[in-house]
PDB file of N, CA and C in Angstrom:
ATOM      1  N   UNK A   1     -37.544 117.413 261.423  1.00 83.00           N
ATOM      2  CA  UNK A   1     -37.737 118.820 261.701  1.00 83.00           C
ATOM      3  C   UNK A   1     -36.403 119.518 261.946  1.00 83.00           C
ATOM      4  N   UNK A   2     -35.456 118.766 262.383  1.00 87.00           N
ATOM      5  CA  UNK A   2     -34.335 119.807 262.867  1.00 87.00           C
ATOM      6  C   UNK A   2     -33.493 119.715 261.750  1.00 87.00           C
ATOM      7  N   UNK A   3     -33.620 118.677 260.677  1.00 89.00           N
ATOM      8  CA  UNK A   3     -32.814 118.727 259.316  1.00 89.00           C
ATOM      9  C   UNK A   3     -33.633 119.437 258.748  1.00 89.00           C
ATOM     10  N   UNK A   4     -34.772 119.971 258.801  1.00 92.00           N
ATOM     11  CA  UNK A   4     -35.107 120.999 257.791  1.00 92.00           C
ATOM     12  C   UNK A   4     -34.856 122.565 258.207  1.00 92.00           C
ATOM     13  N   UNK A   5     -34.453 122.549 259.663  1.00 93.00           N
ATOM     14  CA  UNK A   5     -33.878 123.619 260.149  1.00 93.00           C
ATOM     15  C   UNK A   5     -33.100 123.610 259.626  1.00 93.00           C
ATOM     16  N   UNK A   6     -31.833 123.233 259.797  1.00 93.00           N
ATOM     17  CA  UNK A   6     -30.486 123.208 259.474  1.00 93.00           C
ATOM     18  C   UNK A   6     -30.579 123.607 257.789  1.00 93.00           C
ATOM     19  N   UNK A   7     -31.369 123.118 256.917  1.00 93.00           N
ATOM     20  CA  UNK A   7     -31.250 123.149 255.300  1.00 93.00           C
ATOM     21  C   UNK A   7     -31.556 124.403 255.347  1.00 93.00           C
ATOM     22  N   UNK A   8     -32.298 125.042 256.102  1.00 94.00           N
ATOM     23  CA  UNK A   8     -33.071 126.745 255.712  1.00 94.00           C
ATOM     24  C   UNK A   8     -31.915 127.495 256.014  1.00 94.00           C
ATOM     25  N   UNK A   9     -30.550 127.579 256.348  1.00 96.00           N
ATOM     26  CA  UNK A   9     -29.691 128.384 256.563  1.00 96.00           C
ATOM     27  C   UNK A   9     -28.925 128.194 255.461  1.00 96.00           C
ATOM     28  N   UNK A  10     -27.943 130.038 254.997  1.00 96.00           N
ATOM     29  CA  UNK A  10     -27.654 129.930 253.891  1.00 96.00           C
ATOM     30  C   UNK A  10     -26.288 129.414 254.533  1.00 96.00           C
ATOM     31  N   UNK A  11     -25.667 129.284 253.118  1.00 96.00           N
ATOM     32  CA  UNK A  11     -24.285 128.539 253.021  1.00 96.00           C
ATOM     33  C   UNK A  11     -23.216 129.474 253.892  1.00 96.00           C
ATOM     34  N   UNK A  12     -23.344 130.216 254.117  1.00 97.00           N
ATOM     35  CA  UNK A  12     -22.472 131.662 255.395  1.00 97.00           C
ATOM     36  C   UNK A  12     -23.100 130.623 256.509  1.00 97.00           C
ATOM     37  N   UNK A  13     -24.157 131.276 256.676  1.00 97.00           N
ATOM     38  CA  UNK A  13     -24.873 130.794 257.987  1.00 97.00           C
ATOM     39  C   UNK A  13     -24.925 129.174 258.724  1.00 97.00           C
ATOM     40  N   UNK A  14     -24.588 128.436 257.357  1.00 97.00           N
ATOM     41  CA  UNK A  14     -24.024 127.129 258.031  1.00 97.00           C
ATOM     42  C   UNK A  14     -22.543 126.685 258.506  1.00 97.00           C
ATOM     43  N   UNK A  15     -21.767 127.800 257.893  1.00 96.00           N
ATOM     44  CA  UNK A  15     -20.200 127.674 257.897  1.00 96.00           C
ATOM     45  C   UNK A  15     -20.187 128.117 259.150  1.00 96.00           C
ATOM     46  N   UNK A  16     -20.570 129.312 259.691  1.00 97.00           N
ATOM     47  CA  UNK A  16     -20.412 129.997 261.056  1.00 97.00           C
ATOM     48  C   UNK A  16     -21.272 128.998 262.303  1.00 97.00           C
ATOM     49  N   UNK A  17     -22.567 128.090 261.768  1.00 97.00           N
ATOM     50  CA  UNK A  17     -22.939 127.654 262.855  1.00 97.00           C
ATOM     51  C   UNK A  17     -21.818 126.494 263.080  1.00 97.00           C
ATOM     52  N   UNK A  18     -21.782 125.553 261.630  1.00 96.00           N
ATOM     53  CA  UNK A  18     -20.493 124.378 261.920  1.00 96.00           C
ATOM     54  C   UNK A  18     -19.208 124.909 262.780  1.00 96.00           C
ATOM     55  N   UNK A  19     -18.618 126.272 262.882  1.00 97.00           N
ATOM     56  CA  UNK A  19     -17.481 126.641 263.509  1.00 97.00           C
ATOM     57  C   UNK A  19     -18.287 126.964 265.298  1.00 97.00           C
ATOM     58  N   UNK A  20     -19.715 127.636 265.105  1.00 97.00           N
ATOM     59  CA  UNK A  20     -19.919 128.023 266.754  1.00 97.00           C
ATOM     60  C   UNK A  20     -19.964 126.352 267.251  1.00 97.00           C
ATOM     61  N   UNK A  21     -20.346 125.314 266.932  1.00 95.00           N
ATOM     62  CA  UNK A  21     -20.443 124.008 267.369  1.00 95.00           C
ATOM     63  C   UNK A  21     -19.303 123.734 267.585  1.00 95.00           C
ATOM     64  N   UNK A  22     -18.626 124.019 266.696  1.00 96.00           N
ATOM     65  CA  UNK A  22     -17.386 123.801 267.351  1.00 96.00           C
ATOM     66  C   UNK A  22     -16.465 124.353 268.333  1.00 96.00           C
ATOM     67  N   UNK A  23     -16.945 125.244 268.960  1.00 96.00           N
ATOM     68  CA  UNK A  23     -16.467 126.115 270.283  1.00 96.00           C
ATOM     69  C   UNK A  23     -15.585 127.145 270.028  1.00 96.00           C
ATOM     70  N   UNK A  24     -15.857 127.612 268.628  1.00 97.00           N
ATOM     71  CA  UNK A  24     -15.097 128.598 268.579  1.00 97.00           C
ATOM     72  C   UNK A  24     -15.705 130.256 268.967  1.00 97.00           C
ATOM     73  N   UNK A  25     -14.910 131.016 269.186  1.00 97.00           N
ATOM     74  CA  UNK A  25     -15.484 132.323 269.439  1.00 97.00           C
ATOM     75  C   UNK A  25     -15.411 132.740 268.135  1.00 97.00           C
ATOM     76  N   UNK A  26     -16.107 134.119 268.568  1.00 97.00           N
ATOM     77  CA  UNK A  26     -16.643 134.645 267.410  1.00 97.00           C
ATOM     78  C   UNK A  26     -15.622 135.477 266.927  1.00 97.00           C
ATOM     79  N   UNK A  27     -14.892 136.320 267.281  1.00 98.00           N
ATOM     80  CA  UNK A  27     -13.184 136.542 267.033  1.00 98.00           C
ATOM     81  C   UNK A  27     -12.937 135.444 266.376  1.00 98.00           C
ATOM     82  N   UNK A  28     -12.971 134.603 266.307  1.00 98.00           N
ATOM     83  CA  UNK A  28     -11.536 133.561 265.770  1.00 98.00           C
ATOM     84  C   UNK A  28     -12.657 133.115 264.466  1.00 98.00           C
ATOM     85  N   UNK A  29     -14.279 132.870 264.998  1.00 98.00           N
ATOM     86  CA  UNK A  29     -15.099 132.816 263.513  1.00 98.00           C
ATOM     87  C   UNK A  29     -14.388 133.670 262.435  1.00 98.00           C
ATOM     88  N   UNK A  30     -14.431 135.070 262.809  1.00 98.00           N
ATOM     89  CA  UNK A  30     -14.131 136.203 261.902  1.00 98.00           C
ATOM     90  C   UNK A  30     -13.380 136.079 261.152  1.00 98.00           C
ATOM     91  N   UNK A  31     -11.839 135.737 261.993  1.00 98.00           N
ATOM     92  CA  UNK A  31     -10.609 135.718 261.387  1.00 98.00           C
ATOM     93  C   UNK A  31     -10.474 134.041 260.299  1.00 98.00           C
ATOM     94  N   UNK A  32     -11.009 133.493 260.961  1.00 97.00           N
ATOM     95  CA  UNK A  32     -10.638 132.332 259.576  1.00 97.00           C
ATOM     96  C   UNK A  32     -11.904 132.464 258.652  1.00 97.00           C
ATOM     97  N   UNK A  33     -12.833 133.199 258.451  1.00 96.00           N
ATOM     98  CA  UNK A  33     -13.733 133.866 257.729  1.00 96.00           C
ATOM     99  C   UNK A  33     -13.093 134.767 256.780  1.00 96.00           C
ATOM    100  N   UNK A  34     -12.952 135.155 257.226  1.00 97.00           N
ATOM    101  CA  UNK A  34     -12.500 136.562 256.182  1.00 97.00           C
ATOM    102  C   UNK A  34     -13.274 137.752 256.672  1.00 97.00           C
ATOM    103  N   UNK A  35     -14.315 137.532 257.477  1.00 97.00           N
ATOM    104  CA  UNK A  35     -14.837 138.441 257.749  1.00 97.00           C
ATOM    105  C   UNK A  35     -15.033 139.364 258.983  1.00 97.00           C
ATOM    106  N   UNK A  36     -15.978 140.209 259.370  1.00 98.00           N
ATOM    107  CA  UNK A  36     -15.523 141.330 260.776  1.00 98.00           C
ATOM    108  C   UNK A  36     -16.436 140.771 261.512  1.00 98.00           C
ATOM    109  N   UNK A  37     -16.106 140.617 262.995  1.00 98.00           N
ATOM    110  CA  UNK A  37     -16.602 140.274 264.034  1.00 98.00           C
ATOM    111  C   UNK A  37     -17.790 140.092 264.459  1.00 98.00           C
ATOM    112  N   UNK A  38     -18.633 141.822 263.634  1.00 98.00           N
ATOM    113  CA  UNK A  38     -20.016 142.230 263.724  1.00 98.00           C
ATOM    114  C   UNK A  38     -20.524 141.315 263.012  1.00 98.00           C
ATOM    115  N   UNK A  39     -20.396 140.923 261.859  1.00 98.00           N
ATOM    116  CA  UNK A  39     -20.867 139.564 260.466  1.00 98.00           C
ATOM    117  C   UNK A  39     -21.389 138.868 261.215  1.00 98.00           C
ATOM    118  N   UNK A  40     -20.259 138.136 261.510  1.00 98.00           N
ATOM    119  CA  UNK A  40     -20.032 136.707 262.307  1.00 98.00           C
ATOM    120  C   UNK A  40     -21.489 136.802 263.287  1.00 98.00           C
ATOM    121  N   UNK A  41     -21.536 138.022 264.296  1.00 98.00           N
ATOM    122  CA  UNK A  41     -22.702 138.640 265.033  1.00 98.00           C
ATOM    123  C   UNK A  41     -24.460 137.970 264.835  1.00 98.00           C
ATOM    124  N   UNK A  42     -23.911 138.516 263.695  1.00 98.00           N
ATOM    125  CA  UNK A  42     -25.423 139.208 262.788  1.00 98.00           C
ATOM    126  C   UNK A  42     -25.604 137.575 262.102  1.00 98.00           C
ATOM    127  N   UNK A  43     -24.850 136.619 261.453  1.00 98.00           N
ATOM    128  CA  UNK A  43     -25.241 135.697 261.097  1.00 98.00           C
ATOM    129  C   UNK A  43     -25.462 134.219 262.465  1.00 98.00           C
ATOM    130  N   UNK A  44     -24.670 134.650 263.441  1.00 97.00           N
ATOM    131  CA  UNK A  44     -24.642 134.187 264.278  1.00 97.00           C
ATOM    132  C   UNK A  44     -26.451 134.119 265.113  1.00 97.00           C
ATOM    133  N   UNK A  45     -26.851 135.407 264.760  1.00 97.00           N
ATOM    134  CA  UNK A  45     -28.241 135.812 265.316  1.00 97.00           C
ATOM    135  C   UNK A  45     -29.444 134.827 264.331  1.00 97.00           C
ATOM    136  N   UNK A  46     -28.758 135.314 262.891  1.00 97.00           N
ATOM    137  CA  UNK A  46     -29.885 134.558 262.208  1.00 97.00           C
ATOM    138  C   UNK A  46     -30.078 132.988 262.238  1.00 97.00           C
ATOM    139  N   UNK A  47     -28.577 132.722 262.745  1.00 97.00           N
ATOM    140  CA  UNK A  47     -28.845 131.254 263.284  1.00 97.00           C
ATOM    141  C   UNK A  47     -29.980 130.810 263.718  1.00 97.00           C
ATOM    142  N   UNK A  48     -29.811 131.621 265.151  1.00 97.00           N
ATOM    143  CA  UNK A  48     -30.629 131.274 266.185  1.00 97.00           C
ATOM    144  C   UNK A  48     -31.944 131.359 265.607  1.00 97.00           C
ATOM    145  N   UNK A  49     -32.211 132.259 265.489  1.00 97.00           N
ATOM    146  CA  UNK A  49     -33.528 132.663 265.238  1.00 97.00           C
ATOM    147  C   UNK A  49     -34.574 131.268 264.048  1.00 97.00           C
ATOM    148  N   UNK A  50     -33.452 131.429 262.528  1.00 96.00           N
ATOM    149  CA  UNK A  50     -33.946 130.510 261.921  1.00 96.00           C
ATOM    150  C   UNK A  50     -34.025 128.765 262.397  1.00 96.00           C
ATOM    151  N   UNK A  51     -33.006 128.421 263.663  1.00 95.00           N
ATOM    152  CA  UNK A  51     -33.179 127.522 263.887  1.00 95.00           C
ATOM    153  C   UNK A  51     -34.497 127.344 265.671  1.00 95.00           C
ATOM    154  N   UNK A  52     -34.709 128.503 265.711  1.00 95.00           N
ATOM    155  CA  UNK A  52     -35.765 128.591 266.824  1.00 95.00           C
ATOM    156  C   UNK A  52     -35.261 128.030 268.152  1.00 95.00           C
ATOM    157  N   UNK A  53     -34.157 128.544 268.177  1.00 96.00           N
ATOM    158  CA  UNK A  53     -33.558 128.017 269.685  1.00 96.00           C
ATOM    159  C   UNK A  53     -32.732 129.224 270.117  1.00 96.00           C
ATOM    160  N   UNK A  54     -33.212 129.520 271.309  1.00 96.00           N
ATOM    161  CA  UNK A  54     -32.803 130.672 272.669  1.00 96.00           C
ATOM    162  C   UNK A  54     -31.414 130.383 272.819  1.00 96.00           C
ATOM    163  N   UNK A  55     -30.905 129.635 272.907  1.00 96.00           N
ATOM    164  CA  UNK A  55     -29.549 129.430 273.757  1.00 96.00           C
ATOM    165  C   UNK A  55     -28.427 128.184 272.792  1.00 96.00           C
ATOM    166  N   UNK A  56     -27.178 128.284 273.601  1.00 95.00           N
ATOM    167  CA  UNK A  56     -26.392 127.520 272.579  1.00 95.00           C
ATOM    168  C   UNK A  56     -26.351 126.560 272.422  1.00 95.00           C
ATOM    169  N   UNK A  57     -26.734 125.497 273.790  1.00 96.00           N
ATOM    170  CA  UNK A  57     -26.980 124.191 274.235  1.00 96.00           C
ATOM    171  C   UNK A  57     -28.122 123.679 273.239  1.00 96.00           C
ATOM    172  N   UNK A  58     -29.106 124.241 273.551  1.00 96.00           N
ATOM    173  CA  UNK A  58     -30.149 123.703 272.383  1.00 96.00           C
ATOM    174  C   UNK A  58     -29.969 123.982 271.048  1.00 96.00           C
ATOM    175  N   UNK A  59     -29.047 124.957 270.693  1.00 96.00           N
ATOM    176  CA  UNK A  59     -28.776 125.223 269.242  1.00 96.00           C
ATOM    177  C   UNK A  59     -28.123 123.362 269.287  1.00 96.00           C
ATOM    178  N   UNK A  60     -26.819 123.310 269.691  1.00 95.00           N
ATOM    179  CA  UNK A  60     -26.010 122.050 269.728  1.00 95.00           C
ATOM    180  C   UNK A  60     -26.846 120.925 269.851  1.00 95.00           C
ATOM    181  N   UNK A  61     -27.960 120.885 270.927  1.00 95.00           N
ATOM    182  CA  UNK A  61     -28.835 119.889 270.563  1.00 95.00           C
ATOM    183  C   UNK A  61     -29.785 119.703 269.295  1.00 95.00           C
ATOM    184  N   UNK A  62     -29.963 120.790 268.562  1.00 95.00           N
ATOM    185  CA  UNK A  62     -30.492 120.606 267.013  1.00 95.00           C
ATOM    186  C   UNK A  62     -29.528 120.217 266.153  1.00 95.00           C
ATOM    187  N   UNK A  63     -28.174 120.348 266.228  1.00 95.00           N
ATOM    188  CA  UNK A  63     -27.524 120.067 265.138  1.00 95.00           C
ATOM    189  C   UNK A  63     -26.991 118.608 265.688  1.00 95.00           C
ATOM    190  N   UNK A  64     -27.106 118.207 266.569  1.00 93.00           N
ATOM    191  CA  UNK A  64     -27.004 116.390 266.913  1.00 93.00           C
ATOM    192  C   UNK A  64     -28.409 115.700 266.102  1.00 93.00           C
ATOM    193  N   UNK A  65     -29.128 116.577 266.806  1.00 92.00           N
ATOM    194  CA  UNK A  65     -30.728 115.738 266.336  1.00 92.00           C
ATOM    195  C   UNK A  65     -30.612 115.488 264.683  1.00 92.00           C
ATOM    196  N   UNK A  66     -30.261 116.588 264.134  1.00 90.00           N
ATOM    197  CA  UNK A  66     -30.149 116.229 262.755  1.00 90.00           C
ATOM    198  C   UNK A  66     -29.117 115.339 261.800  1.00 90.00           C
ATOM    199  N   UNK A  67     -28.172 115.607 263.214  1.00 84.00           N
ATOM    200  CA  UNK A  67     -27.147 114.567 262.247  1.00 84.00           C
ATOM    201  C   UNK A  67     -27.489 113.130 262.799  1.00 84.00           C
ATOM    202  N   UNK A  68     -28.200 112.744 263.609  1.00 77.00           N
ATOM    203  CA  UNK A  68     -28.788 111.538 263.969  1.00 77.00           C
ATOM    204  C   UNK A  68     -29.882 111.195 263.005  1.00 77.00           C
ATOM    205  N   UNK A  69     -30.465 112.254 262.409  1.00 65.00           N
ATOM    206  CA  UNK A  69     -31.032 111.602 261.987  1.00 65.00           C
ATOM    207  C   UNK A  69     -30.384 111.153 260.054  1.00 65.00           C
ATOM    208  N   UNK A  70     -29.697 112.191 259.904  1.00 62.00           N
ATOM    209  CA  UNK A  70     -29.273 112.038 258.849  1.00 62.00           C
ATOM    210  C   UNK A  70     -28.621 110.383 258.859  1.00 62.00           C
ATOM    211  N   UNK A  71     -27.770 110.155 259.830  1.00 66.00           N
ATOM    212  CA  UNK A  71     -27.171 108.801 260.036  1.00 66.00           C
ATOM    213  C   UNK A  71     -28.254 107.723 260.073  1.00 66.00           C
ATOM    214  N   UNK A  72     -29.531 108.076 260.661  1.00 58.00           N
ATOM    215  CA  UNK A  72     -30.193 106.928 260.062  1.00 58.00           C
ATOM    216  C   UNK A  72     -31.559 106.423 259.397  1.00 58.00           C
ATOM    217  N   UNK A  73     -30.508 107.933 258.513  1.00 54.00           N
ATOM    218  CA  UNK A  73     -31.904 107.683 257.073  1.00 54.00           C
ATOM    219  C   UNK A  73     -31.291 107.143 255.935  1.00 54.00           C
TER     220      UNK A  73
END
């Protein structure tokens, strides 16, 4: 379930979640993006939403779950 979350985001929307996992702000998303702050925002939102998690901790706990499971499939 949480690898089929992760697959439903487009190729933007996975680049920006791989960088929020990685603790970056959303300023610094932007700038090695190419893109404006608000973007980053707005795809940052559809994250959440498409991956059905409130907060960032559980976002981070979906993208473990999936790479666990990816590792042992």
């Amino acid at each position: 379930m949480a690898a089929e979350r992760i697959a439903a985001l487009s190729r933007r929307e996975r680049g920006v979640l791989d960088l929020v996992v990685q603790g970056r702000q959303n300023k610094v998303i932007a700038h090695e993006l190419g893109i404006s702050q608000r973007t980053v925002e707005n795809h940052r939102a559809a994250v959440m939403r498409k991956a059905g998690v409130g907060s960032l901790p559980d976002l981070i706990r979906l993208v473990m779950a999936a790479d666990d499971l990816g590792k042992s499939a």
